[in-house]
Amino acid sequence: MEQGAIPVDELDGPFDLQSTVESGQSYLWDRLDGKMYTTSAAYGGSAWYETVVPPIPGVCAEQAVVRTRQVDGQIEWESTTDAVPILTHLLRLDDDLLAIEAATPADPLLDRAFEEYAGMRLVRDPVFPCLISFICSAQMRVSRIHGMQMRLAREYGDEIEFDGNTYYAFPRPKQLAARSEAELRDLSLGYRAPYVQATAELVATGEVDSRAALELDYEDARKHLTQFVGVGDKVADCVLLFSLGFTEAVPLDTWIQSAIADYYPDCDRGGYVSTSRAIREQFGGQFAGYAQTYVFHYLRNGGN
DNA sequence: ATCCAGGATGTAT
DNA sequence: ATACATCATGGA
């Protein structure tokens, strides 16, 4: 086992592990004390979180187990390998959060959200698990989406031994594509089961390449991702924002729709594409997705 | 019991 | 392009 620590004061701006990992961006981390999504921001976030990372070109050559917690201004980690580049990638420790906040327009809602969850960063999930996660997210609560991903890994993912425990990688496309709709329904995916199976097949066969979106402009990239089954504009925006690095993407979910109605009524242009453009400008353009994620987390936890 | 959750799809207009 | 019903599941 390798281990180490990253001092937060070496980053550009603050960092808060709990809000980053428990804000409904990623459903691929698990909390060792079993209290995922149950403790408030006042808790302080010293719990251990763990995930299994697939090989990521330029980040980690092999599949890796990573465990991390935040204590006394340090991001402590234990892993099967050097986790510094992995954590930097997954948790966007390379972002200049001070510059991002400075580039975000000041208004009462955004100011409160950024203050309440200071240090929350976007995530960079591996793309296939992110895609499946947000297909599963349709009409579903955050804690249940998380449970689905944990079950998918436990049932169909590779087993990995680390530090005396057994971990499960998120299933690769071929592993999910080989499952039947009925098997996936048994994991209580509901009507999302055929979407997951069909999309896994599109990925496994190479018929649609999610990474091809990286070569496209933002709105074309969003349209590209809707070729997957179970992926509309909203889920496509989530994949662009939480995996592919399109920080301007603003997923229009129910919480943001209500925020638009309550705070930015002029941004309601009727359709998704047009409203998306308006709120994206309202939130400052290039890093609008950061603002979106702060507002989502803030409102969902009772802010107003 | 009824409502609702990070929506998408098929169909009709 | 837009409006509508339909789609599972479980917790409040």
mmCIF file of C-alpha atoms (C1' of nucleotides) in Angstrom:
data_model
loop_
_atom_site.group_PDB
_atom_site.id
_atom_site.type_symbol
_atom_site.label_atom_id
_atom_site.label_comp_id
_atom_site.label_asym_id
_atom_site.label_seq_id
_atom_site.Cartn_x
_atom_site.Cartn_y
_atom_site.Cartn_z
ATOM 1 C CA MET A 1 0.000 0.000 0.000
ATOM 2 C CA GLU A 2 1.189 3.481 -0.859
ATOM 3 C CA GLN A 3 0.081 6.511 1.124
ATOM 4 C CA GLY A 4 0.609 10.219 1.336
ATOM 5 C CA ALA A 5 -1.001 13.608 1.810
ATOM 6 C CA ILE A 6 -1.673 16.699 -0.275
ATOM 7 C CA PRO A 7 -1.664 20.009 1.646
ATOM 8 C CA VAL A 8 -4.709 22.045 0.683
ATOM 9 C CA ASP A 9 -2.706 25.252 0.909
ATOM 10 C CA GLU A 10 -0.692 24.106 -2.110
ATOM 11 C CA LEU A 11 -3.865 24.321 -4.210
ATOM 12 C CA ASP A 12 -5.249 27.398 -5.933
ATOM 13 C CA GLY A 13 -8.088 28.089 -3.554
ATOM 14 C CA PRO A 14 -9.877 26.068 -0.904
ATOM 15 C CA PHE A 15 -10.988 22.451 -1.044
ATOM 16 C CA ASP A 16 -13.792 20.585 0.695
ATOM 17 C CA LEU A 17 -13.870 16.830 0.212
ATOM 18 C CA GLN A 18 -17.277 16.120 1.694
ATOM 19 C CA SER A 19 -19.214 18.578 -0.448
ATOM 20 C CA THR A 20 -17.241 17.594 -3.531
ATOM 21 C CA VAL A 21 -18.002 13.892 -3.145
ATOM 22 C CA GLU A 22 -21.487 14.073 -1.575
ATOM 23 C CA SER A 23 -23.090 16.719 -3.800
ATOM 24 C CA GLY A 24 -24.645 14.409 -6.373
ATOM 25 C CA GLN A 25 -21.966 14.939 -9.025
ATOM 26 C CA SER A 26 -20.276 11.560 -8.692
ATOM 27 C CA TYR A 27 -21.946 8.351 -7.597
ATOM 28 C CA LEU A 28 -18.749 6.331 -7.707
ATOM 29 C CA TRP A 29 -17.336 7.074 -4.244
ATOM 30 C CA ASP A 30 -18.389 5.289 -1.092
ATOM 31 C CA ARG A 31 -18.022 6.480 2.473
ATOM 32 C CA LEU A 32 -16.509 3.964 4.866
ATOM 33 C CA ASP A 33 -18.631 4.906 7.863
ATOM 34 C CA GLY A 34 -21.794 4.229 5.858
ATOM 35 C CA LYS A 35 -23.131 7.760 6.389
ATOM 36 C CA MET A 36 -23.066 8.928 2.762
ATOM 37 C CA TYR A 37 -25.509 11.829 2.238
ATOM 38 C CA THR A 38 -26.570 11.810 5.897
ATOM 39 C CA THR A 39 -24.283 14.315 7.631
ATOM 40 C CA SER A 40 -24.518 18.086 7.256
ATOM 41 C CA ALA A 41 -21.840 20.510 6.131
ATOM 42 C CA ALA A 42 -21.191 21.336 9.790
ATOM 43 C CA TYR A 43 -19.892 17.796 10.250
ATOM 44 C CA GLY A 44 -16.539 18.861 8.824
ATOM 45 C CA GLY A 45 -15.832 15.968 6.485
ATOM 46 C CA SER A 46 -13.148 13.822 8.111
ATOM 47 C CA ALA A 47 -14.627 10.509 6.942
ATOM 48 C CA TRP A 48 -12.753 8.199 4.590
ATOM 49 C CA TYR A 49 -14.056 7.829 1.053
ATOM 50 C CA GLU A 50 -12.979 5.216 -1.457
ATOM 51 C CA THR A 51 -13.379 4.401 -5.122
ATOM 52 C CA VAL A 52 -11.939 2.123 -7.782
ATOM 53 C CA VAL A 53 -10.527 3.964 -10.771
ATOM 54 C CA PRO A 54 -10.227 2.414 -14.219
ATOM 55 C CA PRO A 55 -7.059 3.032 -16.244
ATOM 56 C CA ILE A 56 -7.040 6.672 -17.360
ATOM 57 C CA PRO A 57 -4.536 7.643 -20.086
ATOM 58 C CA GLY A 58 -1.982 10.069 -18.693
ATOM 59 C CA VAL A 59 -3.249 9.646 -15.134
ATOM 60 C CA CYS A 60 -2.965 5.994 -14.126
ATOM 61 C CA ALA A 61 -1.894 3.087 -16.290
ATOM 62 C CA GLU A 62 -3.633 0.400 -14.253
ATOM 63 C CA GLN A 63 -6.900 0.088 -12.399
ATOM 64 C CA ALA A 64 -6.404 1.463 -8.875
ATOM 65 C CA VAL A 65 -8.092 1.532 -5.476
ATOM 66 C CA VAL A 66 -8.012 4.968 -3.866
ATOM 67 C CA ARG A 67 -9.014 5.916 -0.338
ATOM 68 C CA THR A 68 -8.966 9.504 0.916
ATOM 69 C CA ARG A 69 -10.036 11.790 3.734
ATOM 70 C CA GLN A 70 -9.528 15.429 4.680
ATOM 71 C CA VAL A 71 -7.991 16.242 8.071
ATOM 72 C CA ASP A 72 -6.291 19.380 9.300
ATOM 73 C CA GLY A 73 -5.810 20.968 5.927
ATOM 74 C CA GLN A 74 -4.429 17.776 4.423
ATOM 75 C CA ILE A 75 -5.908 15.477 1.806
ATOM 76 C CA GLU A 76 -4.692 12.133 3.120
ATOM 77 C CA TRP A 77 -4.699 9.123 0.839
ATOM 78 C CA GLU A 78 -4.022 5.386 0.740
ATOM 79 C CA SER A 79 -3.906 3.529 -2.552
ATOM 80 C CA THR A 80 -2.607 0.650 -4.618
ATOM 81 C CA THR A 81 -0.441 3.231 -6.402
ATOM 82 C CA ASP A 82 0.588 6.894 -6.298
ATOM 83 C CA ALA A 83 -2.782 8.592 -5.857
ATOM 84 C CA VAL A 84 -1.631 12.197 -6.285
ATOM 85 C CA PRO A 85 -2.224 12.378 -10.051
ATOM 86 C CA ILE A 86 -5.440 10.363 -9.648
ATOM 87 C CA LEU A 87 -6.938 12.604 -6.953
ATOM 88 C CA THR A 88 -5.782 15.696 -8.817
ATOM 89 C CA HIS A 89 -7.648 14.448 -11.877
ATOM 90 C CA LEU A 90 -10.820 13.095 -10.229
ATOM 91 C CA LEU A 91 -11.366 15.986 -7.815
ATOM 92 C CA ARG A 92 -10.074 18.769 -10.062
ATOM 93 C CA LEU A 93 -7.383 19.811 -7.595
ATOM 94 C CA ASP A 94 -5.739 21.530 -10.571
ATOM 95 C CA ASP A 95 -8.581 24.052 -10.868
ATOM 96 C CA ASP A 96 -7.926 27.619 -9.763
ATOM 97 C CA LEU A 97 -11.026 27.932 -7.617
ATOM 98 C CA LEU A 98 -10.231 31.526 -6.671
ATOM 99 C CA ALA A 99 -10.142 32.535 -10.313
ATOM 100 C CA ILE A 100 -13.337 30.603 -10.977
ATOM 101 C CA GLU A 101 -15.154 32.373 -8.142
ATOM 102 C CA ALA A 102 -13.828 35.679 -9.409
ATOM 103 C CA ALA A 103 -15.190 34.877 -12.875
ATOM 104 C CA THR A 104 -18.625 34.045 -11.450
ATOM 105 C CA PRO A 105 -21.136 36.918 -11.374
ATOM 106 C CA ALA A 106 -22.057 38.165 -7.919
ATOM 107 C CA ASP A 107 -25.717 37.802 -7.039
ATOM 108 C CA PRO A 108 -27.470 36.920 -3.760
ATOM 109 C CA LEU A 109 -28.071 33.253 -4.584
ATOM 110 C CA LEU A 110 -24.627 32.516 -6.003
ATOM 111 C CA ASP A 111 -22.915 34.369 -3.161
ATOM 112 C CA ARG A 112 -24.741 32.329 -0.534
ATOM 113 C CA ALA A 113 -24.125 29.024 -2.320
ATOM 114 C CA PHE A 114 -20.397 29.655 -2.783
ATOM 115 C CA GLU A 115 -20.091 30.722 0.855
ATOM 116 C CA GLU A 116 -22.041 27.786 2.283
ATOM 117 C CA TYR A 117 -20.018 25.165 0.427
ATOM 118 C CA ALA A 118 -16.664 26.904 0.115
ATOM 119 C CA GLY A 119 -14.076 24.612 -1.417
ATOM 120 C CA MET A 120 -16.480 22.367 -3.299
ATOM 121 C CA ARG A 121 -14.983 21.421 -6.655
ATOM 122 C CA LEU A 122 -16.363 19.800 -9.758
ATOM 123 C CA VAL A 123 -15.404 16.184 -10.333
ATOM 124 C CA ARG A 124 -13.871 14.440 -13.344
ATOM 125 C CA ASP A 125 -15.532 11.040 -13.288
ATOM 126 C CA PRO A 126 -14.389 8.329 -15.703
ATOM 127 C CA VAL A 127 -16.755 8.704 -18.635
ATOM 128 C CA PHE A 128 -18.477 5.332 -18.900
ATOM 129 C CA PRO A 129 -19.392 5.104 -15.197
ATOM 130 C CA CYS A 130 -20.530 8.738 -15.366
ATOM 131 C CA LEU A 131 -22.709 8.024 -18.393
ATOM 132 C CA ILE A 132 -24.385 5.053 -16.707
ATOM 133 C CA SER A 133 -24.768 6.935 -13.425
ATOM 134 C CA PHE A 134 -26.721 9.744 -15.018
ATOM 135 C CA ILE A 135 -28.833 7.443 -17.176
ATOM 136 C CA CYS A 136 -29.844 5.906 -13.856
ATOM 137 C CA SER A 137 -30.504 9.356 -12.372
ATOM 138 C CA ALA A 138 -33.794 9.927 -14.242
ATOM 139 C CA GLN A 139 -36.577 10.611 -11.716
ATOM 140 C CA MET A 140 -34.461 9.196 -8.916
ATOM 141 C CA ARG A 141 -33.133 10.441 -5.588
ATOM 142 C CA VAL A 142 -29.415 11.024 -5.116
ATOM 143 C CA SER A 143 -28.947 8.350 -2.454
ATOM 144 C CA ARG A 144 -30.704 5.749 -4.606
ATOM 145 C CA ILE A 145 -28.635 6.602 -7.691
ATOM 146 C CA HIS A 146 -25.574 5.984 -5.558
ATOM 147 C CA GLY A 147 -26.975 2.655 -4.373
ATOM 148 C CA MET A 148 -27.566 1.544 -7.967
ATOM 149 C CA GLN A 149 -23.958 2.229 -8.975
ATOM 150 C CA MET A 150 -22.647 0.381 -5.916
ATOM 151 C CA ARG A 151 -24.848 -2.626 -6.792
ATOM 152 C CA LEU A 152 -23.749 -2.592 -10.448
ATOM 153 C CA ALA A 153 -20.118 -2.691 -9.324
ATOM 154 C CA ARG A 154 -20.662 -5.412 -6.752
ATOM 155 C CA GLU A 155 -22.664 -7.622 -9.122
ATOM 156 C CA TYR A 156 -20.796 -7.181 -12.404
ATOM 157 C CA GLY A 157 -17.464 -5.467 -11.717
ATOM 158 C CA ASP A 158 -14.000 -6.944 -11.268
ATOM 159 C CA GLU A 159 -13.024 -7.933 -7.731
ATOM 160 C CA ILE A 160 -9.888 -6.290 -6.356
ATOM 161 C CA GLU A 161 -8.123 -7.112 -3.097
ATOM 162 C CA PHE A 162 -6.597 -4.179 -1.248
ATOM 163 C CA ASP A 163 -5.506 -3.777 2.353
ATOM 164 C CA GLY A 164 -7.318 -6.948 3.382
ATOM 165 C CA ASN A 165 -10.650 -5.967 1.853
ATOM 166 C CA THR A 166 -12.460 -6.758 -1.370
ATOM 167 C CA TYR A 167 -13.344 -3.893 -3.713
ATOM 168 C CA TYR A 168 -15.348 -3.855 -6.916
ATOM 169 C CA ALA A 169 -14.524 -1.864 -10.017
ATOM 170 C CA PHE A 170 -17.357 -0.312 -11.983
ATOM 171 C CA PRO A 171 -18.251 -2.773 -14.756
ATOM 172 C CA ARG A 172 -16.630 -2.174 -18.113
ATOM 173 C CA PRO A 173 -18.918 -1.618 -21.141
ATOM 174 C CA LYS A 174 -18.696 -5.246 -22.293
ATOM 175 C CA GLN A 175 -19.507 -6.504 -18.814
ATOM 176 C CA LEU A 176 -22.702 -4.427 -18.698
ATOM 177 C CA ALA A 177 -23.639 -5.001 -22.324
ATOM 178 C CA ALA A 178 -23.676 -8.738 -21.629
ATOM 179 C CA ARG A 179 -26.397 -8.388 -18.981
ATOM 180 C CA SER A 180 -30.064 -8.791 -19.873
ATOM 181 C CA GLU A 181 -32.679 -6.150 -19.223
ATOM 182 C CA ALA A 182 -34.263 -8.503 -16.687
ATOM 183 C CA GLU A 183 -30.998 -8.887 -14.764
ATOM 184 C CA LEU A 184 -30.612 -5.128 -14.559
ATOM 185 C CA ARG A 185 -34.216 -4.731 -13.440
ATOM 186 C CA ASP A 186 -33.397 -7.117 -10.592
ATOM 187 C CA LEU A 187 -30.962 -4.458 -9.339
ATOM 188 C CA SER A 188 -34.013 -2.154 -9.200
ATOM 189 C CA LEU A 189 -32.979 0.021 -12.108
ATOM 190 C CA GLY A 190 -36.641 0.085 -13.142
ATOM 191 C CA TYR A 191 -37.397 1.427 -16.594
ATOM 192 C CA ARG A 192 -33.772 2.591 -16.885
ATOM 193 C CA ALA A 193 -32.598 -1.016 -17.235
ATOM 194 C CA PRO A 194 -33.004 -1.243 -21.037
ATOM 195 C CA TYR A 195 -31.373 2.195 -21.412
ATOM 196 C CA VAL A 196 -28.306 1.032 -19.490
ATOM 197 C CA GLN A 197 -28.053 -2.203 -21.448
ATOM 198 C CA ALA A 198 -28.451 -0.533 -24.832
ATOM 199 C CA THR A 199 -26.002 2.264 -24.054
ATOM 200 C CA ALA A 200 -23.412 -0.189 -22.729
ATOM 201 C CA GLU A 201 -23.722 -2.010 -26.039
ATOM 202 C CA LEU A 202 -23.284 1.193 -28.060
ATOM 203 C CA VAL A 203 -20.093 1.880 -26.099
ATOM 204 C CA ALA A 204 -18.816 -1.699 -26.197
ATOM 205 C CA THR A 205 -19.239 -2.011 -29.970
ATOM 206 C CA GLY A 206 -17.789 1.421 -30.588
ATOM 207 C CA GLU A 207 -20.916 2.464 -32.468
ATOM 208 C CA VAL A 208 -20.978 5.716 -30.492
ATOM 209 C CA ASP A 209 -17.805 7.169 -28.978
ATOM 210 C CA SER A 210 -18.356 9.439 -25.988
ATOM 211 C CA ARG A 211 -14.815 10.817 -26.222
ATOM 212 C CA ALA A 212 -15.523 12.085 -29.716
ATOM 213 C CA ALA A 213 -17.452 14.831 -27.928
ATOM 214 C CA LEU A 214 -14.104 16.263 -26.829
ATOM 215 C CA GLU A 215 -13.419 17.356 -30.403
ATOM 216 C CA LEU A 216 -16.712 19.234 -30.713
ATOM 217 C CA ASP A 217 -18.000 22.599 -29.611
ATOM 218 C CA TYR A 218 -20.136 22.487 -26.480
ATOM 219 C CA GLU A 219 -23.620 22.364 -28.030
ATOM 220 C CA ASP A 220 -22.528 19.886 -30.713
ATOM 221 C CA ALA A 221 -20.934 17.758 -28.000
ATOM 222 C CA ARG A 222 -24.227 17.696 -26.117
ATOM 223 C CA LYS A 223 -26.109 16.624 -29.222
ATOM 224 C CA HIS A 224 -23.483 13.960 -29.888
ATOM 225 C CA LEU A 225 -24.052 12.353 -26.486
ATOM 226 C CA THR A 226 -27.815 12.158 -26.984
ATOM 227 C CA GLN A 227 -27.145 9.338 -29.447
ATOM 228 C CA PHE A 228 -26.905 7.081 -26.408
ATOM 229 C CA VAL A 229 -30.135 5.470 -25.265
ATOM 230 C CA GLY A 230 -31.566 7.118 -22.175
ATOM 231 C CA VAL A 231 -29.536 10.276 -22.737
ATOM 232 C CA GLY A 232 -31.384 13.510 -23.420
ATOM 233 C CA ASP A 233 -30.088 17.067 -23.169
ATOM 234 C CA LYS A 234 -29.980 17.086 -19.368
ATOM 235 C CA VAL A 235 -28.059 13.838 -18.889
ATOM 236 C CA ALA A 236 -25.734 14.814 -21.740
ATOM 237 C CA ASP A 237 -24.958 18.063 -19.918
ATOM 238 C CA CYS A 238 -24.151 16.116 -16.749
ATOM 239 C CA VAL A 239 -21.662 13.906 -18.606
ATOM 240 C CA LEU A 240 -20.087 16.932 -20.282
ATOM 241 C CA LEU A 241 -19.763 18.737 -16.952
ATOM 242 C CA PHE A 242 -18.860 15.944 -14.529
ATOM 243 C CA SER A 243 -16.653 13.870 -16.808
ATOM 244 C CA LEU A 244 -15.560 15.528 -20.016
ATOM 245 C CA GLY A 245 -14.509 18.887 -18.607
ATOM 246 C CA PHE A 246 -17.073 21.170 -20.274
ATOM 247 C CA THR A 247 -17.261 23.589 -17.344
ATOM 248 C CA GLU A 248 -19.724 25.778 -19.248
ATOM 249 C CA ALA A 249 -22.387 23.038 -19.263
ATOM 250 C CA VAL A 250 -25.425 23.830 -17.113
ATOM 251 C CA PRO A 251 -27.632 20.763 -16.621
ATOM 252 C CA LEU A 252 -31.249 21.938 -16.393
ATOM 253 C CA ASP A 253 -32.620 19.633 -13.714
ATOM 254 C CA THR A 254 -35.665 20.192 -11.535
ATOM 255 C CA TRP A 255 -33.705 22.222 -8.976
ATOM 256 C CA ILE A 256 -32.179 24.557 -11.539
ATOM 257 C CA GLN A 257 -35.547 24.903 -13.269
ATOM 258 C CA SER A 258 -37.059 26.077 -9.998
ATOM 259 C CA ALA A 259 -34.078 28.377 -9.408
ATOM 260 C CA ILE A 260 -34.704 29.906 -12.834
ATOM 261 C CA ALA A 261 -38.382 30.386 -11.992
ATOM 262 C CA ASP A 262 -37.603 31.961 -8.617
ATOM 263 C CA TYR A 263 -34.431 33.970 -9.305
ATOM 264 C CA TYR A 264 -33.854 34.272 -13.067
ATOM 265 C CA PRO A 265 -37.313 34.255 -14.702
ATOM 266 C CA ASP A 266 -35.992 36.115 -17.758
ATOM 267 C CA CYS A 267 -33.817 33.073 -18.531
ATOM 268 C CA ASP A 268 -36.854 30.862 -19.106
ATOM 269 C CA ARG A 269 -37.003 30.753 -22.903
ATOM 270 C CA GLY A 270 -39.340 27.774 -23.191
ATOM 271 C CA GLY A 271 -37.076 25.093 -24.631
ATOM 272 C CA TYR A 272 -33.996 23.427 -23.199
ATOM 273 C CA VAL A 273 -31.426 24.687 -25.697
ATOM 274 C CA SER A 274 -32.505 28.305 -25.536
ATOM 275 C CA THR A 275 -32.963 28.406 -21.760
ATOM 276 C CA SER A 276 -29.582 26.735 -21.398
ATOM 277 C CA ARG A 277 -27.911 29.522 -23.362
ATOM 278 C CA ALA A 278 -29.578 32.177 -21.226
ATOM 279 C CA ILE A 279 -28.703 30.700 -17.826
ATOM 280 C CA ARG A 280 -25.200 29.907 -19.045
ATOM 281 C CA GLU A 281 -24.644 33.607 -19.710
ATOM 282 C CA GLN A 282 -26.322 34.500 -16.401
ATOM 283 C CA PHE A 283 -23.810 32.247 -14.621
ATOM 284 C CA GLY A 284 -20.786 33.769 -16.331
ATOM 285 C CA GLY A 285 -20.202 31.593 -19.387
ATOM 286 C CA GLN A 286 -16.999 29.583 -19.198
ATOM 287 C CA PHE A 287 -17.454 28.267 -15.635
ATOM 288 C CA ALA A 288 -21.251 28.369 -15.534
ATOM 289 C CA GLY A 289 -21.318 24.687 -14.630
ATOM 290 C CA TYR A 290 -19.475 25.446 -11.414
ATOM 291 C CA ALA A 291 -22.171 27.949 -10.458
ATOM 292 C CA GLN A 292 -24.856 25.438 -11.439
ATOM 293 C CA THR A 293 -23.377 22.780 -9.167
ATOM 294 C CA TYR A 294 -23.117 25.144 -6.208
ATOM 295 C CA VAL A 295 -26.738 26.242 -6.684
ATOM 296 C CA PHE A 296 -27.932 22.656 -7.050
ATOM 297 C CA HIS A 297 -26.180 21.523 -3.870
ATOM 298 C CA TYR A 298 -27.223 24.599 -1.939
ATOM 299 C CA LEU A 299 -30.909 24.429 -2.860
ATOM 300 C CA ARG A 300 -31.143 20.668 -2.492
ATOM 301 C CA ASN A 301 -29.884 20.980 1.061
ATOM 302 C CA GLY A 302 -32.532 23.471 2.042
ATOM 303 C CA GLY A 303 -31.033 26.821 1.042
ATOM 304 C CA ASN A 304 -33.259 29.469 -0.510
ATOM 305 C "C1'" DA B 1 -52.563 6.245 0.461
ATOM 306 C "C1'" DT B 2 -50.614 9.735 -2.562
ATOM 307 C "C1'" DC B 3 -46.687 12.207 -3.998
ATOM 308 C "C1'" DC B 4 -42.186 12.702 -5.752
ATOM 309 C "C1'" DA B 5 -37.281 12.025 -7.163
ATOM 310 C "C1'" DG B 6 -30.568 15.438 -10.954
ATOM 311 C "C1'" DG B 7 -35.828 12.718 -17.259
ATOM 312 C "C1'" DA B 8 -36.204 10.089 -21.587
ATOM 313 C "C1'" DT B 9 -38.947 8.099 -25.043
ATOM 314 C "C1'" DG B 10 -42.705 7.348 -28.329
ATOM 315 C "C1'" DT B 11 -46.546 9.399 -30.383
ATOM 316 C "C1'" DA B 12 -49.588 12.915 -31.855
ATOM 317 C "C1'" DT B 13 -50.059 17.664 -33.170
ATOM 318 C "C1'" DA C 1 -40.432 22.214 -32.409
ATOM 319 C "C1'" DT C 2 -43.826 21.411 -28.662
ATOM 320 C "C1'" DA C 3 -47.421 18.745 -25.597
ATOM 321 C "C1'" DC C 4 -48.663 14.581 -23.572
ATOM 322 C "C1'" DA C 5 -48.849 9.959 -21.317
ATOM 323 C "C1'" DT C 6 -45.966 6.402 -19.868
ATOM 324 C "C1'" DC C 7 -42.185 4.334 -17.774
ATOM 325 C "C1'" DA C 8 -40.289 1.457 -11.950
ATOM 326 C "C1'" DT C 9 -39.002 1.953 -7.411
ATOM 327 C "C1'" DG C 10 -38.996 3.148 -2.582
ATOM 328 C "C1'" DG C 11 -39.065 6.590 0.982
ATOM 329 C "C1'" DA C 12 -41.680 10.364 3.089
#
